[in-house]
Structure formats: structure tokens, C-alpha cells
């Protein structure tokens, strides 16, 4: 036995001599563990090793990831919930025969703002408009070059009226006559498909007149026939078709250089925000898309902006006007100020230059973005009140938007002649203001109706001398006192009724000038902040997104901008 141990010890010593120091240390540690008692080994194995300590950066990334996931899920859920509310309006109150009828003409900025703010429980509301949608006009130039899809900037009127408390009747028809004496409106169905009845007349108690204006051509020959306008959705779609028609025709084989230069010369008339933004959008279309798909023609496309006044954008500060002109010069957009259009021909435009000389400029497309004038129905309505309606620019209204000389007619928007510029911002504020005034008028009418009912009840009270009993006499006297007290209270409330006059709050002016740059003239305290550039362009986009009337429009417009940034504008032509 001892010899066996001796041989094992000798073998182990021989092996240890052949091991390195680290190997020898590990072997000794294993032997030490083997000789430990079972209790010690079990207690050592039951104690878990401490977890590795997480770094601050890892903890930050974990928290950020969880927060992002929660935010995304919550945002998506909220977005879906709001869209379903828009798509599924609830039940509405029916028309109330005891309520007065409010007729609204038009579906523009003023009337749409009024409908969004109006408490429809006060009236039976009827909307009459040749369009059954609201058009976001500031983005029309983007539609004209394919930056936005046409339906992205329209909001169906029924999307607004179906979410009101009481039913609103929306009639797609064109008003042809307003009778301020008999308080009636006559309108006709001007659609391609007509039914058995296509014209009728309805009565109103109050009328909101917001039919807008039409394009002012100043009776210049050829404008109506040969120029494209930028007023309605169809105008933008027509301009897009004709612009691409000019490009494709210029690409036709065998076209001589002079004809190509003519076809690719685009003339924009009007140096206001619409004309400037359209010129900028055309430049973007050229630089971002046409140079890729029409490389042989892109260098020949010219854009000319014509303005009769000494400068473009007269509503902006001089600093921003100079900035815009310098940017247009860099973009090779020619600006002709102090230049008047004398005639628009099929293939050219006749201009009167600042030195009074007459020049005929060949061009492929003329876009007319200059001036507004009243519609025929507006002129006919004003002619019925010649003593009060003497302003040729539009309907004269008082400080409460009520048409002078007409009882129960309110006028808002471009059809009026006020001290404010005919802009979307003014019309929108007028509509919201008038909605509040109409709510106060409904309260006043309710008080007046109650007062009339009390006077009628007082007139039918039995005289005290006709009663025999003392209690009857006392009861009659008590009823008379209660009626008289209530009448005095109603008269006191009616005397207090006086709405505040309309006050326009200018929120600033924005314009896009192309090349991902915009200008902004914003009020700040007692002065203005003038800015221009890429940062202002981002502000311009965010401001327009927030101004859109619904989440649906905001989503569609933002999606269109992303699509154009990724894939460019579509150059196909229907």
C-alpha cells in the first residue's frame, strides 16, 4: 500500500515538473477544492455571482428605446382614433321649425371659417355653393407643377357640416339672385347632370354672403381666351397640362430653334404672392425634375414675371423685396416691373415697357395672377341698393359685417370693400367673428321672442275688476307683477346687447420664392420681423400645415411633400 502511494507521489512530482506555473496553480486549486468538506462546497455553489454592472450609456439607450416605442404606439393609436372620428360622425339634431333659417352662400375661406365656429343649434343652416368643397388657395401653385395632388388641398364641405350639433343642408348649386326686400335666394343646378328640378327659391331670416370674387382681366384683349388663371382648382390643373404640352411639343422632331424658344418661354403676370410663388415652383420643377428627364430642353426654359407696379410683393418690406429680386436673379427668373400687359395673343403677349414702348414677346404659356373683381350676382345685389352700395370695389359693410341698406344680410371675404386687403387671412377672421356675432344675435332673438310672448300673455290677463273673489284679484295682480318684472329684466338684457366691432389681427405674410427658400414678414410687439431663407421655408411649410382645416389634409399634403422629395414630380401628361 505504501509502495503504491510512493509511486503515485513520484508520478505527480514528475508531472508537476513538466507543467508551467499557471497550469500548476490551477491543478493545486482543483485539489484544494476536492479536499474541502461537502458543506463548504455546497454553500459556495449556492451563492450566485454578482450581475455585471450596466453602464450609464446602456441604461440611457434602454430608456430611450422604450420611450420611443411607447410614443410611436401612442401616436399611432391617437392618429387612428382621430381619423375614425372624422370618418364616422355621430347623429345630429334635426331641423327645428321654431329656429330661424340662416343661409350661407359660398364655401371659401370666410364661410368655411364661419361653419367651423358656428353653433348650429341656434339656426337651421343651409349652405349653397357651386363647389361642395373648400379649396386651400395658397397651395394652388404647388398643384400647378405637380408638387401636390389636387385632392390634397380640398376639404369637402360635408366633412365640416356633418360634425356639427344640428343638421346642415349642403346644396351644390349656383346662386343667381338675392332679393334683400323679400329675403329670398334663387339658385340653379349648374352641373352636367340635372334632375327634373334644377332651379328653386328659398327664404331666409339671415343671409351670410360670401361668394368671393372672380379674376379681374381689366378688359385686356385675349386674357380670357388665351391666358391661364390661378384662382380655382381647375385653373391649376389646366396650367399643369398646358405647361407639359409646351414641353412635349418643343421636343417634337423637326421643331426649329425659334419655335422651341417660344414654346419654352413661360410668362407669369402679377407680382403678388401667387405670381411669385408660381414662378418659384416652376423654377423648382425645372431644376429638380425637367433637367433629369428633358436634358436637351431644360436649359432653354425661361420664366418671366410681369408686374405693373414698381416692385413685386408690395405688401412686404423693402428688405424682403430686394431679397426676393436677388434670389430670382440667381434663379434666372426675369422680373419686368413697371410693365403693363396690353394684349394676350395665342402665341405671344404684348407688353408696354417702362419707357412706354410696345414690345411683342413670343411665349408658349401665359398665367394671369393679377386682380379680383366682383361677380355678377354681387353687382346685381348692389344695384338693388343704390343709395347705400356706392363702392365699385365690392359690398359696403359696417363694423359688424352687416351689409349697409339690407336687413339681415352679412357679407364677408373678397366680395366686400373694406380697408383690409382681400386675403384669405382677413376672410378667415371675418368668418370666425361673424359666427360669434350670430350666436349673440340668436340669444337676442330668443330674448325678444320671450318678451313678445310675455306681452301677449299680459294682454290676455283678465282685468281685476271682472273677478269677484279677493283671492282671484290677488292672484291676477301677482301674475301681472311677475310678468312685469320679467319684462323689465328682458328689456335690461336686450339693452346690453351690442357686439364688439370686427378688428383684424394681422398674423404676418408668407411667400415661397423657390429653391427651398421663403420670406416672412411677421409682426412682433410694435414692429416687424423680416426673414428669408431655408429656415423660413421650413416655417412656411409648418405654418401652412397648421392652417389646413383637417388632419386629413395635413396628412395628404405632408405625404405629397415626402413623395416629391423621394421620387420627384410626375412629368406624365393626361
mmCIF file with all atom_site columns, C-alpha atoms in Angstrom, residues 321-431:
data_model
loop_
_atom_site.group_PDB
_atom_site.id
_atom_site.type_symbol
_atom_site.label_atom_id
_atom_site.label_alt_id
_atom_site.label_comp_id
_atom_site.label_asym_id
_atom_site.label_entity_id
_atom_site.label_seq_id
_atom_site.pdbx_PDB_ins_code
_atom_site.Cartn_x
_atom_site.Cartn_y
_atom_site.Cartn_z
_atom_site.occupancy
_atom_site.B_iso_or_equiv
_atom_site.pdbx_formal_charge
_atom_site.auth_seq_id
_atom_site.auth_comp_id
_atom_site.auth_asym_id
_atom_site.auth_atom_id
_atom_site.pdbx_PDB_model_num
ATOM 1   C CA . UNK A 1 321 ? -38.463 92.656  -51.814 1.00 0.00 ? 321 UNK A CA 1
ATOM 2   C CA . UNK A 1 322 ? -34.764 93.147  -52.546 1.00 0.00 ? 322 UNK A CA 1
ATOM 3   C CA . UNK A 1 323 ? -34.001 89.654  -51.231 1.00 0.00 ? 323 UNK A CA 1
ATOM 4   C CA . UNK A 1 324 ? -36.659 88.122  -53.499 1.00 0.00 ? 324 UNK A CA 1
ATOM 5   C CA . UNK A 1 325 ? -35.418 90.001  -56.550 1.00 0.00 ? 325 UNK A CA 1
ATOM 6   C CA . UNK A 1 326 ? -31.828 88.903  -55.884 1.00 0.00 ? 326 UNK A CA 1
ATOM 7   C CA . UNK A 1 327 ? -32.923 85.260  -55.488 1.00 0.00 ? 327 UNK A CA 1
ATOM 8   C CA . UNK A 1 328 ? -34.913 85.416  -58.727 1.00 0.00 ? 328 UNK A CA 1
ATOM 9   C CA . UNK A 1 329 ? -31.867 86.865  -60.475 1.00 0.00 ? 329 UNK A CA 1
ATOM 10  C CA . UNK A 1 330 ? -29.774 83.912  -59.257 1.00 0.00 ? 330 UNK A CA 1
ATOM 11  C CA . UNK A 1 331 ? -32.521 81.532  -60.421 1.00 0.00 ? 331 UNK A CA 1
ATOM 12  C CA . UNK A 1 332 ? -32.567 83.248  -63.842 1.00 0.00 ? 332 UNK A CA 1
ATOM 13  C CA . UNK A 1 333 ? -36.187 84.355  -63.436 1.00 0.00 ? 333 UNK A CA 1
ATOM 14  C CA . UNK A 1 334 ? -36.611 87.646  -65.257 1.00 0.00 ? 334 UNK A CA 1
ATOM 15  C CA . UNK A 1 335 ? -38.642 90.330  -63.460 1.00 0.00 ? 335 UNK A CA 1
ATOM 16  C CA . UNK A 1 336 ? -40.240 93.105  -65.536 1.00 0.00 ? 336 UNK A CA 1
ATOM 17  C CA . UNK A 1 337 ? -41.623 95.816  -63.219 1.00 0.00 ? 337 UNK A CA 1
ATOM 18  C CA . UNK A 1 338 ? -43.475 98.952  -64.366 1.00 0.00 ? 338 UNK A CA 1
ATOM 19  C CA . UNK A 1 339 ? -44.585 96.830  -67.307 1.00 0.00 ? 339 UNK A CA 1
ATOM 20  C CA . UNK A 1 340 ? -48.206 96.558  -68.424 1.00 0.00 ? 340 UNK A CA 1
ATOM 21  C CA . UNK A 1 341 ? -49.879 93.863  -70.499 1.00 0.00 ? 341 UNK A CA 1
ATOM 22  C CA . UNK A 1 342 ? -51.732 95.368  -73.448 1.00 0.00 ? 342 UNK A CA 1
ATOM 23  C CA . UNK A 1 343 ? -52.868 92.170  -75.168 1.00 0.00 ? 343 UNK A CA 1
ATOM 24  C CA . UNK A 1 344 ? -52.519 88.406  -74.888 1.00 0.00 ? 344 UNK A CA 1
ATOM 25  C CA . UNK A 1 345 ? -52.326 86.559  -78.188 1.00 0.00 ? 345 UNK A CA 1
ATOM 26  C CA . UNK A 1 346 ? -52.299 82.852  -78.915 1.00 0.00 ? 346 UNK A CA 1
ATOM 27  C CA . UNK A 1 347 ? -48.507 82.697  -79.271 1.00 0.00 ? 347 UNK A CA 1
ATOM 28  C CA . UNK A 1 348 ? -47.314 85.930  -77.693 1.00 0.00 ? 348 UNK A CA 1
ATOM 29  C CA . UNK A 1 349 ? -48.015 88.670  -75.177 1.00 0.00 ? 349 UNK A CA 1
ATOM 30  C CA . UNK A 1 350 ? -47.906 92.380  -75.981 1.00 0.00 ? 350 UNK A CA 1
ATOM 31  C CA . UNK A 1 351 ? -46.198 94.467  -73.277 1.00 0.00 ? 351 UNK A CA 1
ATOM 32  C CA . UNK A 1 352 ? -45.890 98.171  -72.633 1.00 0.00 ? 352 UNK A CA 1
ATOM 33  C CA . UNK A 1 353 ? -42.389 98.683  -71.243 1.00 0.00 ? 353 UNK A CA 1
ATOM 34  C CA . UNK A 1 354 ? -41.406 101.329 -68.646 1.00 0.00 ? 354 UNK A CA 1
ATOM 35  C CA . UNK A 1 355 ? -40.334 103.685 -71.445 1.00 0.00 ? 355 UNK A CA 1
ATOM 36  C CA . UNK A 1 356 ? -43.867 103.368 -72.975 1.00 0.00 ? 356 UNK A CA 1
ATOM 37  C CA . UNK A 1 357 ? -42.568 101.339 -75.911 1.00 0.00 ? 357 UNK A CA 1
ATOM 38  C CA . UNK A 1 358 ? -44.669 98.390  -77.112 1.00 0.00 ? 358 UNK A CA 1
ATOM 39  C CA . UNK A 1 359 ? -42.986 95.007  -77.386 1.00 0.00 ? 359 UNK A CA 1
ATOM 40  C CA . UNK A 1 360 ? -44.498 91.710  -78.539 1.00 0.00 ? 360 UNK A CA 1
ATOM 41  C CA . UNK A 1 361 ? -42.901 88.820  -76.653 1.00 0.00 ? 361 UNK A CA 1
ATOM 42  C CA . UNK A 1 362 ? -43.307 85.267  -78.040 1.00 0.00 ? 362 UNK A CA 1
ATOM 43  C CA . UNK A 1 363 ? -44.301 82.734  -75.389 1.00 0.00 ? 363 UNK A CA 1
ATOM 44  C CA . UNK A 1 364 ? -45.853 79.324  -75.006 1.00 0.00 ? 364 UNK A CA 1
ATOM 45  C CA . UNK A 1 365 ? -47.886 79.931  -71.859 1.00 0.00 ? 365 UNK A CA 1
ATOM 46  C CA . UNK A 1 366 ? -49.315 82.982  -70.068 1.00 0.00 ? 366 UNK A CA 1
ATOM 47  C CA . UNK A 1 367 ? -50.514 82.629  -66.460 1.00 0.00 ? 367 UNK A CA 1
ATOM 48  C CA . UNK A 1 368 ? -52.707 85.511  -65.240 1.00 0.00 ? 368 UNK A CA 1
ATOM 49  C CA . UNK A 1 369 ? -52.473 86.090  -61.473 1.00 0.00 ? 369 UNK A CA 1
ATOM 50  C CA . UNK A 1 370 ? -53.454 89.742  -61.242 1.00 0.00 ? 370 UNK A CA 1
ATOM 51  C CA . UNK A 1 371 ? -56.511 91.297  -59.629 1.00 0.00 ? 371 UNK A CA 1
ATOM 52  C CA . UNK A 1 372 ? -60.046 90.415  -58.475 1.00 0.00 ? 372 UNK A CA 1
ATOM 53  C CA . UNK A 1 373 ? -63.460 91.785  -59.337 1.00 0.00 ? 373 UNK A CA 1
ATOM 54  C CA . UNK A 1 374 ? -66.971 91.225  -58.070 1.00 0.00 ? 374 UNK A CA 1
ATOM 55  C CA . UNK A 1 375 ? -69.177 88.529  -59.530 1.00 0.00 ? 375 UNK A CA 1
ATOM 56  C CA . UNK A 1 376 ? -72.321 89.306  -61.492 1.00 0.00 ? 376 UNK A CA 1
ATOM 57  C CA . UNK A 1 377 ? -74.621 88.290  -58.636 1.00 0.00 ? 377 UNK A CA 1
ATOM 58  C CA . UNK A 1 378 ? -72.752 90.726  -56.374 1.00 0.00 ? 378 UNK A CA 1
ATOM 59  C CA . UNK A 1 379 ? -73.118 93.555  -58.860 1.00 0.00 ? 379 UNK A CA 1
ATOM 60  C CA . UNK A 1 380 ? -76.846 92.788  -59.226 1.00 0.00 ? 380 UNK A CA 1
ATOM 61  C CA . UNK A 1 381 ? -77.326 92.777  -55.452 1.00 0.00 ? 381 UNK A CA 1
ATOM 62  C CA . UNK A 1 382 ? -75.547 96.116  -55.056 1.00 0.00 ? 382 UNK A CA 1
ATOM 63  C CA . UNK A 1 383 ? -77.641 97.596  -57.868 1.00 0.00 ? 383 UNK A CA 1
ATOM 64  C CA . UNK A 1 384 ? -80.781 96.878  -55.807 1.00 0.00 ? 384 UNK A CA 1
ATOM 65  C CA . UNK A 1 385 ? -79.471 99.161  -53.042 1.00 0.00 ? 385 UNK A CA 1
ATOM 66  C CA . UNK A 1 386 ? -78.010 102.094 -54.990 1.00 0.00 ? 386 UNK A CA 1
ATOM 67  C CA . UNK A 1 387 ? -78.190 104.608 -52.137 1.00 0.00 ? 387 UNK A CA 1
ATOM 68  C CA . UNK A 1 388 ? -76.072 102.552 -49.731 1.00 0.00 ? 388 UNK A CA 1
ATOM 69  C CA . UNK A 1 389 ? -73.910 100.470 -52.070 1.00 0.00 ? 389 UNK A CA 1
ATOM 70  C CA . UNK A 1 390 ? -71.810 103.004 -53.942 1.00 0.00 ? 390 UNK A CA 1
ATOM 71  C CA . UNK A 1 391 ? -68.351 101.421 -53.777 1.00 0.00 ? 391 UNK A CA 1
ATOM 72  C CA . UNK A 1 392 ? -67.454 99.821  -57.098 1.00 0.00 ? 392 UNK A CA 1
ATOM 73  C CA . UNK A 1 393 ? -64.870 97.520  -55.487 1.00 0.00 ? 393 UNK A CA 1
ATOM 74  C CA . UNK A 1 394 ? -67.473 95.488  -53.619 1.00 0.00 ? 394 UNK A CA 1
ATOM 75  C CA . UNK A 1 395 ? -70.181 95.385  -50.969 1.00 0.00 ? 395 UNK A CA 1
ATOM 76  C CA . UNK A 1 396 ? -70.025 98.071  -48.296 1.00 0.00 ? 396 UNK A CA 1
ATOM 77  C CA . UNK A 1 397 ? -70.418 96.666  -44.778 1.00 0.00 ? 397 UNK A CA 1
ATOM 78  C CA . UNK A 1 398 ? -70.484 98.203  -41.317 1.00 0.00 ? 398 UNK A CA 1
ATOM 79  C CA . UNK A 1 399 ? -68.225 97.340  -38.392 1.00 0.00 ? 399 UNK A CA 1
ATOM 80  C CA . UNK A 1 400 ? -70.295 94.201  -37.710 1.00 0.00 ? 400 UNK A CA 1
ATOM 81  C CA . UNK A 1 401 ? -70.055 92.765  -41.256 1.00 0.00 ? 401 UNK A CA 1
ATOM 82  C CA . UNK A 1 402 ? -73.681 93.709  -41.978 1.00 0.00 ? 402 UNK A CA 1
ATOM 83  C CA . UNK A 1 403 ? -74.415 94.881  -45.500 1.00 0.00 ? 403 UNK A CA 1
ATOM 84  C CA . UNK A 1 404 ? -75.450 98.521  -45.477 1.00 0.00 ? 404 UNK A CA 1
ATOM 85  C CA . UNK A 1 405 ? -79.012 99.098  -46.629 1.00 0.00 ? 405 UNK A CA 1
ATOM 86  C CA . UNK A 1 406 ? -80.034 95.445  -46.227 1.00 0.00 ? 406 UNK A CA 1
ATOM 87  C CA . UNK A 1 407 ? -81.669 93.943  -43.160 1.00 0.00 ? 407 UNK A CA 1
ATOM 88  C CA . UNK A 1 408 ? -80.330 90.521  -42.199 1.00 0.00 ? 408 UNK A CA 1
ATOM 89  C CA . UNK A 1 409 ? -77.545 90.255  -44.808 1.00 0.00 ? 409 UNK A CA 1
ATOM 90  C CA . UNK A 1 410 ? -73.919 89.855  -43.714 1.00 0.00 ? 410 UNK A CA 1
ATOM 91  C CA . UNK A 1 411 ? -71.057 89.915  -46.230 1.00 0.00 ? 411 UNK A CA 1
ATOM 92  C CA . UNK A 1 412 ? -67.520 88.597  -45.714 1.00 0.00 ? 412 UNK A CA 1
ATOM 93  C CA . UNK A 1 413 ? -64.453 87.881  -47.815 1.00 0.00 ? 413 UNK A CA 1
ATOM 94  C CA . UNK A 1 414 ? -63.354 89.120  -51.224 1.00 0.00 ? 414 UNK A CA 1
ATOM 95  C CA . UNK A 1 415 ? -66.845 90.271  -52.230 1.00 0.00 ? 415 UNK A CA 1
ATOM 96  C CA . UNK A 1 416 ? -66.665 93.153  -49.725 1.00 0.00 ? 416 UNK A CA 1
ATOM 97  C CA . UNK A 1 417 ? -65.000 96.564  -49.962 1.00 0.00 ? 417 UNK A CA 1
ATOM 98  C CA . UNK A 1 418 ? -63.215 97.183  -46.665 1.00 0.00 ? 418 UNK A CA 1
ATOM 99  C CA . UNK A 1 419 ? -59.994 98.817  -45.573 1.00 0.00 ? 419 UNK A CA 1
ATOM 100 C CA . UNK A 1 420 ? -58.361 95.378  -45.372 1.00 0.00 ? 420 UNK A CA 1
ATOM 101 C CA . UNK A 1 421 ? -56.600 93.549  -48.170 1.00 0.00 ? 421 UNK A CA 1
ATOM 102 C CA . UNK A 1 422 ? -58.674 90.823  -49.853 1.00 0.00 ? 422 UNK A CA 1
ATOM 103 C CA . UNK A 1 423 ? -56.655 87.943  -48.404 1.00 0.00 ? 423 UNK A CA 1
ATOM 104 C CA . UNK A 1 424 ? -57.502 84.516  -47.008 1.00 0.00 ? 424 UNK A CA 1
ATOM 105 C CA . UNK A 1 425 ? -56.351 85.611  -43.567 1.00 0.00 ? 425 UNK A CA 1
ATOM 106 C CA . UNK A 1 426 ? -58.831 88.501  -43.469 1.00 0.00 ? 426 UNK A CA 1
ATOM 107 C CA . UNK A 1 427 ? -61.741 86.378  -44.717 1.00 0.00 ? 427 UNK A CA 1
ATOM 108 C CA . UNK A 1 428 ? -60.997 83.622  -42.193 1.00 0.00 ? 428 UNK A CA 1
ATOM 109 C CA . UNK A 1 429 ? -61.034 86.053  -39.273 1.00 0.00 ? 429 UNK A CA 1
ATOM 110 C CA . UNK A 1 430 ? -64.225 87.679  -40.568 1.00 0.00 ? 430 UNK A CA 1
ATOM 111 C CA . UNK A 1 431 ? -65.952 84.287  -40.721 1.00 0.00 ? 431 UNK A CA 1
#
